[in-house]
PDB file of C-alpha atoms in Angstrom:
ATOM      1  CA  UNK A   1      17.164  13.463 -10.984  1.00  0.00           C
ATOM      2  CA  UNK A   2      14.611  16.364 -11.188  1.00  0.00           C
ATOM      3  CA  UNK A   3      14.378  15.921 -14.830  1.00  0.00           C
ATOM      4  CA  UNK A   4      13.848  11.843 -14.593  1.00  0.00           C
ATOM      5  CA  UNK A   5      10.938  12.854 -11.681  1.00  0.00           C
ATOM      6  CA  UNK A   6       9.446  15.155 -13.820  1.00  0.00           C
ATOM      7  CA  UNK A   7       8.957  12.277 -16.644  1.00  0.00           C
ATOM      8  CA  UNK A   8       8.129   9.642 -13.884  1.00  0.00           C
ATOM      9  CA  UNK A   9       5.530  12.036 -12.634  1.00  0.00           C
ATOM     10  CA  UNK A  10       3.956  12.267 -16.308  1.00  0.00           C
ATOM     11  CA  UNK A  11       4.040   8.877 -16.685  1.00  0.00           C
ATOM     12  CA  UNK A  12       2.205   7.939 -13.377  1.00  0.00           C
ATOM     13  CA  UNK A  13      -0.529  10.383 -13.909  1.00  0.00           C
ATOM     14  CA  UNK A  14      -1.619   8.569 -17.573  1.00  0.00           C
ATOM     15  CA  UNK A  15      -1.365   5.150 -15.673  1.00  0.00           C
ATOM     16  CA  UNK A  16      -4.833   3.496 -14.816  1.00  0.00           C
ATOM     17  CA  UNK A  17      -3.511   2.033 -11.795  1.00  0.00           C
ATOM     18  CA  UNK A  18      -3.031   5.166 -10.270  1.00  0.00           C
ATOM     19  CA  UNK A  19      -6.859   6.607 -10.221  1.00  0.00           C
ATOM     20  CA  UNK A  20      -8.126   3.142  -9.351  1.00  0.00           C
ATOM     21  CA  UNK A  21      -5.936   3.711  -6.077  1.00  0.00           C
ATOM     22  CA  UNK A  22      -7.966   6.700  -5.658  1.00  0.00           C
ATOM     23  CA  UNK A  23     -11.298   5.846  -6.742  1.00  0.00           C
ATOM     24  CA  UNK A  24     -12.037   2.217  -5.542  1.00  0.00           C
ATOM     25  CA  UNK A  25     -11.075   3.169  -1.541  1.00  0.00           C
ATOM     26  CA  UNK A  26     -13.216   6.244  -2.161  1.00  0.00           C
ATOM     27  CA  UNK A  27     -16.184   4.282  -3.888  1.00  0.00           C
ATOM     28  CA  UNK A  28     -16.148   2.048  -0.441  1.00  0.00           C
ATOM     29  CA  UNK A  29     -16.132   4.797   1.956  1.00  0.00           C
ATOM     30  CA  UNK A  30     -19.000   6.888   0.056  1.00  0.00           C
ATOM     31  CA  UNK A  31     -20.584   3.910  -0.397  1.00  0.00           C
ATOM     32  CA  UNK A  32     -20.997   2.491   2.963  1.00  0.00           C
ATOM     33  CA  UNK A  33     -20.084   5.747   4.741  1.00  0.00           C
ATOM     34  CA  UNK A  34     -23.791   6.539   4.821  1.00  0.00           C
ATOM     35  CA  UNK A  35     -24.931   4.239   7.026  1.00  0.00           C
ATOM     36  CA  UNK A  36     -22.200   3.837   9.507  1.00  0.00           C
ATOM     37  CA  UNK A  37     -22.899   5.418  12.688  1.00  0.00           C
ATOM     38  CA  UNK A  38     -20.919   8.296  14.683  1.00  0.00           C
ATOM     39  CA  UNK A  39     -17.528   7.241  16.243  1.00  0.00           C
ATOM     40  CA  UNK A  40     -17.231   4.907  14.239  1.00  0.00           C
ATOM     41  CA  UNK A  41     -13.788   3.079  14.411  1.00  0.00           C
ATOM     42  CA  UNK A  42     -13.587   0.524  11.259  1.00  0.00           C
ATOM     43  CA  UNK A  43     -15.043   1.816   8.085  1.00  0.00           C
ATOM     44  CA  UNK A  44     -12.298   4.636   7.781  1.00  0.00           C
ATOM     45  CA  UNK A  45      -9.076   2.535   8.925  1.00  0.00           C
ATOM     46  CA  UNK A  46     -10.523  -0.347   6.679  1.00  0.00           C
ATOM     47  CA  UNK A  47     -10.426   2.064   3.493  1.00  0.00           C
ATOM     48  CA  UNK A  48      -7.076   3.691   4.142  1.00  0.00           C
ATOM     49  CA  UNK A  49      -5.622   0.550   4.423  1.00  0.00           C
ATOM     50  CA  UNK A  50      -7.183  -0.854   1.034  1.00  0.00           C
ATOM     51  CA  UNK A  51      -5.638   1.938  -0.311  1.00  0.00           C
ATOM     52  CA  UNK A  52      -1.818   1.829   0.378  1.00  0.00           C
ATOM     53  CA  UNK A  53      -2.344  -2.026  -0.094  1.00  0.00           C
ATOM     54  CA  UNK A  54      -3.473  -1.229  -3.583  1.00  0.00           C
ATOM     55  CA  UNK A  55      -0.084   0.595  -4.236  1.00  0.00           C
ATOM     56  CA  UNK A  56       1.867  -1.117  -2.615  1.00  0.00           C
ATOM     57  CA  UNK A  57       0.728  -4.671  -3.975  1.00  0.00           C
ATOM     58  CA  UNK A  58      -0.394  -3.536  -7.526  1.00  0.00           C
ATOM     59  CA  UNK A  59       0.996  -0.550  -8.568  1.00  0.00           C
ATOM     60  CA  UNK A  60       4.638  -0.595  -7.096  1.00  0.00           C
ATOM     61  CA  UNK A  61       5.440  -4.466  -8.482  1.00  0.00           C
ATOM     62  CA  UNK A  62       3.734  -4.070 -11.850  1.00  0.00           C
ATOM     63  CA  UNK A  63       5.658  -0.573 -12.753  1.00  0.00           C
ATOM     64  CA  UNK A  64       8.817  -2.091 -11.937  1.00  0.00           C
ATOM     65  CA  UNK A  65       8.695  -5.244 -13.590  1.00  0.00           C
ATOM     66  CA  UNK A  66       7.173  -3.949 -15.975  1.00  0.00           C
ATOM     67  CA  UNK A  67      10.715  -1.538 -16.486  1.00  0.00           C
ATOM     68  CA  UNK A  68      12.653  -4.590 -16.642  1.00  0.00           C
ATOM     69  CA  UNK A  69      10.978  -6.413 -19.052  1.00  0.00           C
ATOM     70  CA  UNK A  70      11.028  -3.564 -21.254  1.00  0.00           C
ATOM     71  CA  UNK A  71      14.532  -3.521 -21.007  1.00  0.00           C
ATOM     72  CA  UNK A  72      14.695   0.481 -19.510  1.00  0.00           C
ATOM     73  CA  UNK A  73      16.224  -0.600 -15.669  1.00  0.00           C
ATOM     74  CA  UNK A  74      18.995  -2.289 -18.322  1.00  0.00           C
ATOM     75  CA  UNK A  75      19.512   0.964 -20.936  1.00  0.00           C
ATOM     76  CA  UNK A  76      19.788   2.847 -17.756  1.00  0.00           C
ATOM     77  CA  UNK A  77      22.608   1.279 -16.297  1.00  0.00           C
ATOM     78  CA  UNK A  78      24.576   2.685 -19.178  1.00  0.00           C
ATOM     79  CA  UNK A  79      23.877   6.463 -18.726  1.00  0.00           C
ATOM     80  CA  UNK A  80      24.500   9.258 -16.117  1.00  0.00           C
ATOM     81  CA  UNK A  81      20.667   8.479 -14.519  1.00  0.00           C
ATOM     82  CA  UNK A  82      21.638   5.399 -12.872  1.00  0.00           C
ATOM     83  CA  UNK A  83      18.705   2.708 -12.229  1.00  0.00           C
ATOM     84  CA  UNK A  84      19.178   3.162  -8.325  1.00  0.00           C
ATOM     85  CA  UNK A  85      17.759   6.392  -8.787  1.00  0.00           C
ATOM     86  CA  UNK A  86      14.979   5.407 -10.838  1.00  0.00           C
ATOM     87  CA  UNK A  87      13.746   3.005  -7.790  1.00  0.00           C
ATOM     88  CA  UNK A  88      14.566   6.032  -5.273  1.00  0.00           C
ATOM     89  CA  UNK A  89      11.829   8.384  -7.592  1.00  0.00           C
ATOM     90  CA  UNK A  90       9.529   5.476  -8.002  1.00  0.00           C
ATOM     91  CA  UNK A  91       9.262   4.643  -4.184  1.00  0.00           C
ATOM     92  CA  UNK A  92       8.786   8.449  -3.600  1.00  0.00           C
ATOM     93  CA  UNK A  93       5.638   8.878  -6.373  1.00  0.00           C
ATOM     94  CA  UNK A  94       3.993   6.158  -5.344  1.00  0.00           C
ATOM     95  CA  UNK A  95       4.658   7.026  -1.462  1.00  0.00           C
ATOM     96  CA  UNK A  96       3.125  10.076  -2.273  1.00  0.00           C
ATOM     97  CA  UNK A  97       0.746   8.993  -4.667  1.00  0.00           C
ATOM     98  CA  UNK A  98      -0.446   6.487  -0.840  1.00  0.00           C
ATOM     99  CA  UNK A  99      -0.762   9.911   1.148  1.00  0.00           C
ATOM    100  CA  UNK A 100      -3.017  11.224  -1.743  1.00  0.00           C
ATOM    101  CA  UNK A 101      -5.281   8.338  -1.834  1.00  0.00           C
ATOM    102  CA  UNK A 102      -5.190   8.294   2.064  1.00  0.00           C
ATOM    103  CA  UNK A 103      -5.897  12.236   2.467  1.00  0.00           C
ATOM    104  CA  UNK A 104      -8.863  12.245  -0.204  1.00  0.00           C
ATOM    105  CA  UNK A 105     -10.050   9.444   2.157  1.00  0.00           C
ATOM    106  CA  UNK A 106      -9.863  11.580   5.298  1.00  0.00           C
ATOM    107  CA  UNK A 107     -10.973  15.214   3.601  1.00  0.00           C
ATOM    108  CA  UNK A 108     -13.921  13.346   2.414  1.00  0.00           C
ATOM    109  CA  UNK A 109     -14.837  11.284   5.048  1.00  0.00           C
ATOM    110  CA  UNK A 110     -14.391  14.481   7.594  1.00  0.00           C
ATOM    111  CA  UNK A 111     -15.972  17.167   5.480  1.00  0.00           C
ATOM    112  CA  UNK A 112     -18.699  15.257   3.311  1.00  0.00           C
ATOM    113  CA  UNK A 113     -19.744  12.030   5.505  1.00  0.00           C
ATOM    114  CA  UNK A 114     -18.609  13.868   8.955  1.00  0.00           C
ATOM    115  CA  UNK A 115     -16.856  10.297  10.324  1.00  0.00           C
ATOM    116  CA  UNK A 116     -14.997  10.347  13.255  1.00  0.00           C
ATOM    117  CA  UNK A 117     -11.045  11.547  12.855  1.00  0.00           C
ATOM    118  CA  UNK A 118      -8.773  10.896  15.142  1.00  0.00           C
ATOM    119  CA  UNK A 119      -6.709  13.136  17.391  1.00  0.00           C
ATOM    120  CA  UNK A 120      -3.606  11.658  18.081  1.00  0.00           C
ATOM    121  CA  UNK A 121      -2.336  12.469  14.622  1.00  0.00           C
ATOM    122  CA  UNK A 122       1.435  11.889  15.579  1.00  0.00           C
ATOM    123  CA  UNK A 123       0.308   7.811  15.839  1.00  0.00           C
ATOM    124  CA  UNK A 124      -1.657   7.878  13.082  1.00  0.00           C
ATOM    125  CA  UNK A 125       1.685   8.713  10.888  1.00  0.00           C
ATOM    126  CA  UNK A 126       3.994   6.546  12.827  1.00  0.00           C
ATOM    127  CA  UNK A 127       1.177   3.499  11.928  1.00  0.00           C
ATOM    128  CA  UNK A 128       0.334   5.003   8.485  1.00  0.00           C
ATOM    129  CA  UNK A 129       4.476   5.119   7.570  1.00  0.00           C
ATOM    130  CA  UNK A 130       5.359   1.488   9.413  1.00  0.00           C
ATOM    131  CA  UNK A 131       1.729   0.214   7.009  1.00  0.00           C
ATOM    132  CA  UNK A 132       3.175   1.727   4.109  1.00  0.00           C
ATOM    133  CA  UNK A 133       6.449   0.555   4.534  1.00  0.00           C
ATOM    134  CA  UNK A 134       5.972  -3.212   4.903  1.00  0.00           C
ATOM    135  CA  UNK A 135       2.952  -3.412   2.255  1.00  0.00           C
ATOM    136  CA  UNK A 136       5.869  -1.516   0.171  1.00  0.00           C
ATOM    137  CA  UNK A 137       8.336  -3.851   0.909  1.00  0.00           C
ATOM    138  CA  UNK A 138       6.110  -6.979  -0.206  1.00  0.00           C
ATOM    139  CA  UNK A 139       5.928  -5.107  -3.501  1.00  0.00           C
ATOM    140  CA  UNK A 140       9.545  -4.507  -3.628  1.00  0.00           C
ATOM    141  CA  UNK A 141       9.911  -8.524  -3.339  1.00  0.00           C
ATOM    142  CA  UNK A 142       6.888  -9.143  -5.971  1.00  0.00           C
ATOM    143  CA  UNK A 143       8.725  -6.693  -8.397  1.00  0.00           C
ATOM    144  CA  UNK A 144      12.126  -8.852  -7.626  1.00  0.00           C
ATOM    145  CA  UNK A 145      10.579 -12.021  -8.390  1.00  0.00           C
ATOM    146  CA  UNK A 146       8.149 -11.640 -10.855  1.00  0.00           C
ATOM    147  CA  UNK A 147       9.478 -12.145 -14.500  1.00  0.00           C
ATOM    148  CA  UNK A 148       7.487  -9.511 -16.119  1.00  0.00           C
ATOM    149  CA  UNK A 149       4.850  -6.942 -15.094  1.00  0.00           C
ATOM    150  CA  UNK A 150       1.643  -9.452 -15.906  1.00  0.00           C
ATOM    151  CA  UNK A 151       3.260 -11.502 -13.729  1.00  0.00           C
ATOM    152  CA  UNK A 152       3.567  -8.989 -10.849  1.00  0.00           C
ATOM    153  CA  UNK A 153       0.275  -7.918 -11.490  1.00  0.00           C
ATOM    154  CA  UNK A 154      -1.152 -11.323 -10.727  1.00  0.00           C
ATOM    155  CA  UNK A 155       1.160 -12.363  -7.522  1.00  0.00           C
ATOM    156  CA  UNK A 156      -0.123  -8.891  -6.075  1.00  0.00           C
ATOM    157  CA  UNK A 157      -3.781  -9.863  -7.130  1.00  0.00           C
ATOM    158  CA  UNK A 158      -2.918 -13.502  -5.334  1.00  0.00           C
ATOM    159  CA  UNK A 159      -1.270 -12.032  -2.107  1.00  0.00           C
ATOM    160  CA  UNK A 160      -4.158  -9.051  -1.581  1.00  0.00           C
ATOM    161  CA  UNK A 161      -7.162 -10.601  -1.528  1.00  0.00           C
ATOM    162  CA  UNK A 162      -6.404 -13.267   1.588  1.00  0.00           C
ATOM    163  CA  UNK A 163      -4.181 -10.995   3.154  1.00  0.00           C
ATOM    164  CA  UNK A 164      -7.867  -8.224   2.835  1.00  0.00           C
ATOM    165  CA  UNK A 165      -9.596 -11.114   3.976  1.00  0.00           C
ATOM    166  CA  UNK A 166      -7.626 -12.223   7.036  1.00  0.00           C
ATOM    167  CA  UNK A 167      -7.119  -8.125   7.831  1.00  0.00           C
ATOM    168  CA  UNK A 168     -10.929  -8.048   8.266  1.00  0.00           C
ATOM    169  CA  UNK A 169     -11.356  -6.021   4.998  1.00  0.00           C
ATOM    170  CA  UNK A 170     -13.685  -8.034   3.524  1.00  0.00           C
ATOM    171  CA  UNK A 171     -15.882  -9.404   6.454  1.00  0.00           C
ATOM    172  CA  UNK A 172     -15.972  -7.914   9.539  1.00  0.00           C
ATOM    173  CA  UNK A 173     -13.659  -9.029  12.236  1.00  0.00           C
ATOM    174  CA  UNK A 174     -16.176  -9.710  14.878  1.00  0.00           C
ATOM    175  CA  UNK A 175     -18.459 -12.667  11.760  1.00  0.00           C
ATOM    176  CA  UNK A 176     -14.540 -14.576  11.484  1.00  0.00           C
ATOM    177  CA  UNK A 177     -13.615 -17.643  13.289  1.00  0.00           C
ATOM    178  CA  UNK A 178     -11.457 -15.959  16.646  1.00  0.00           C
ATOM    179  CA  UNK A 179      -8.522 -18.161  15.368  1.00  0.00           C
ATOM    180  CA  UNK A 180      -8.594 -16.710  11.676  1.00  0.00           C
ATOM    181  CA  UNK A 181      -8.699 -13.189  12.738  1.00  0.00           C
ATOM    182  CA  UNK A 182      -5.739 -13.614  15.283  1.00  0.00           C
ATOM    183  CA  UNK A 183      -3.688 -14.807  12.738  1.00  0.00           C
ATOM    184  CA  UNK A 184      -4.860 -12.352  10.657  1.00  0.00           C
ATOM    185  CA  UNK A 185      -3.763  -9.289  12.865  1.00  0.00           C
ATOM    186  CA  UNK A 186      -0.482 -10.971  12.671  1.00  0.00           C
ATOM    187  CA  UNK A 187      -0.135 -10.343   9.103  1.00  0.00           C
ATOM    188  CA  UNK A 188       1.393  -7.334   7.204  1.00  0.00           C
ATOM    189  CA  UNK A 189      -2.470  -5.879   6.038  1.00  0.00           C
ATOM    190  CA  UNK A 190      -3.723  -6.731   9.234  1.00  0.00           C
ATOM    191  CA  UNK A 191      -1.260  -5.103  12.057  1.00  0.00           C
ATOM    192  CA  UNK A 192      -1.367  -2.362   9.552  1.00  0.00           C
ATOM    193  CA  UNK A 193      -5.624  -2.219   9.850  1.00  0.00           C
ATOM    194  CA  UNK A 194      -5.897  -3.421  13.408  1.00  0.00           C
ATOM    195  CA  UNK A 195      -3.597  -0.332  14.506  1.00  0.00           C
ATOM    196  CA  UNK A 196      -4.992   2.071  12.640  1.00  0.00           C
ATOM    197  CA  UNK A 197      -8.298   0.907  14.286  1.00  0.00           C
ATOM    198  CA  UNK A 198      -7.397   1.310  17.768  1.00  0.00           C
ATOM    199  CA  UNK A 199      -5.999   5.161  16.895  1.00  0.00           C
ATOM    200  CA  UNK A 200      -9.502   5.914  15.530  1.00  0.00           C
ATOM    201  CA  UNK A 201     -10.570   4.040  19.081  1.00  0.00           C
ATOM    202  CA  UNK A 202      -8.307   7.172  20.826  1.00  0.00           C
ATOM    203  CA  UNK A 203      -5.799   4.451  22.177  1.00  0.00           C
ATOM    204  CA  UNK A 204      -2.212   3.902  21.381  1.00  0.00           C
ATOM    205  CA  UNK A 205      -1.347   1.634  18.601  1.00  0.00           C
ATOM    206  CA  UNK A 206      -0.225  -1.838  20.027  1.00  0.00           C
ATOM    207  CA  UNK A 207       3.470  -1.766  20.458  1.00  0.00           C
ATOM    208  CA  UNK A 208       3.304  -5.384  19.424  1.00  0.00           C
ATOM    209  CA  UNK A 209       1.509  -4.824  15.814  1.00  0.00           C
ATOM    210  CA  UNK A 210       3.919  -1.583  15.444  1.00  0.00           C
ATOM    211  CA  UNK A 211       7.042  -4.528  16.011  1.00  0.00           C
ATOM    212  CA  UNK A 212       5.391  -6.593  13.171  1.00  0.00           C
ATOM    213  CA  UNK A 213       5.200  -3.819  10.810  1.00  0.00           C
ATOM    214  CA  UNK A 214       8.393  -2.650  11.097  1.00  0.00           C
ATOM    215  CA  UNK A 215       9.965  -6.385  11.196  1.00  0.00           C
ATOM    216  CA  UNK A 216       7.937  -7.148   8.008  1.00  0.00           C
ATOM    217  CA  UNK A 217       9.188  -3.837   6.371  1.00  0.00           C
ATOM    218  CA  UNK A 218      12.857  -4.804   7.243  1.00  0.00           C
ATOM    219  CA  UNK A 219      12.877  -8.157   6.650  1.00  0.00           C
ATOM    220  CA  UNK A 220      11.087  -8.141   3.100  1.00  0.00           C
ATOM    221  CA  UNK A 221      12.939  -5.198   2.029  1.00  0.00           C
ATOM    222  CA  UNK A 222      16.444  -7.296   2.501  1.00  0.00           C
ATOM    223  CA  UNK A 223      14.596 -10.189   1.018  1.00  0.00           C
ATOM    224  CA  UNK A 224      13.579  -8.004  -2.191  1.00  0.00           C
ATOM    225  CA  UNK A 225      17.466  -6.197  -2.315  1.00  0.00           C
ATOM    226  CA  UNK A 226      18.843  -9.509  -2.509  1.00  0.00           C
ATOM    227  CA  UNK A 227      16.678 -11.186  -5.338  1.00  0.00           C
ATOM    228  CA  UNK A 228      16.231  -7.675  -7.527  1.00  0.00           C
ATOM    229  CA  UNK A 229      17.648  -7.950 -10.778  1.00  0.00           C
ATOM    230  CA  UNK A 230      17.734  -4.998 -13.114  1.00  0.00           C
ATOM    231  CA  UNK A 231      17.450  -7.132 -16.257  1.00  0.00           C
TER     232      UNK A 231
END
């Protein structure tokens, strides 16, 4: 298991995907991070959550499927490292490879831009975990459906941009039509912003929104354990 992280590891660090994760959330923040004004609540939320989006809809699905059409979730199956355990160190690297992205947000946006950071750090993990999980989830289901990693890489390209748009990651909440950004807080992308959003506000996270995550997270993960085929 060590061994098989150890090459996983290797393998994520040479990947593209991985340090556009990084960059592009970071380009957005330094970008419009100069002009936004102290205390404020959306510019910071709004980047962290592009960022575990970006793993969890591009990365995650396009590294898996991309296993299985290559035939290595199948060779797998017939040697000691089962493919179980590949998912298990996948999940973890790119889990971790999320809390990177999200703390080179937050070390930059605290030491270089001097945002506001929130306090109440025990809600920003519990919303931070419940976002990762369900935007995970989805790209356990893309990876189960997709037939190849193109494939994946285009459903997750299909599913992020309207589900940025109706989160409020692409126009601010307050320019949308009041029905479109209702349903939009309603959505996986969306709860996950709109709680992270009241945290920065100094509030508790809606108990609501937290119920969506963690629905959409359980729900889509039995949905993508059902349909996931290792060959």
């Amino acid at each position: 298991m060590m061994k098989l992280a150890a090459v996983e590891t290797k393998l994520l660090t040479r990947e593209p995907g991985a340090l556009f994760s990084l960059l592009i959330p970071l380009f957005i923040l330094v970008v419009f991070g100069s002009s936004i004004e102290p205390g404020d609540t959306v510019l910071l939320p709004m980047a962290l959550a592009i960022a575990v989006g970006m793993v969890g809809l591009y990365l995650l699905p396009t590294t898996l499927a991309t296993y299985r059409e290559r035939g290595i979730l199948r060779r797998l199956s017939a040697t000691p490292v089962r493919p179980g355990n590949l998912l298990v160190v996948q999940l973890i690297l790119q889990l971790i490879l999320a809390v990177t992205a999200c703390g080179l947000l937050l070390a930059v946006a605290g030491t270089v831009l001097g945002a506001h950071l929130p306090t109440r750090v025990p809600y920003v993990a519990l919303v931070f975990l419940l976002g990762t999980a369900s935007m995970f989830a989805i790209g356990l289901l893309i990876a189960a459906l997709a037939p190849n990693g193109r494939a994946a890489n285009g459903i997750g390209v299909l599913l992020y941009f309207p589900m940025a748009y109706l989160a409020g990651l692409m126009q601010p909440k307050d320019q949308m039509p009041a029905m479109v950004a209702r349903i939009g807080e309603y959505t996986p992308l969306g709860a996950f912003g709109q709680s992270m959003r009241e945290v920065w506000a100094g509030a508790a996270p809606s108990p609501l929104l937290l119920g969506v995550l963690a629905g959409y997270a359980l729900v889509v993960s039995i949905a993508a354990a059902k349909f996931f085929r290792w060959e």
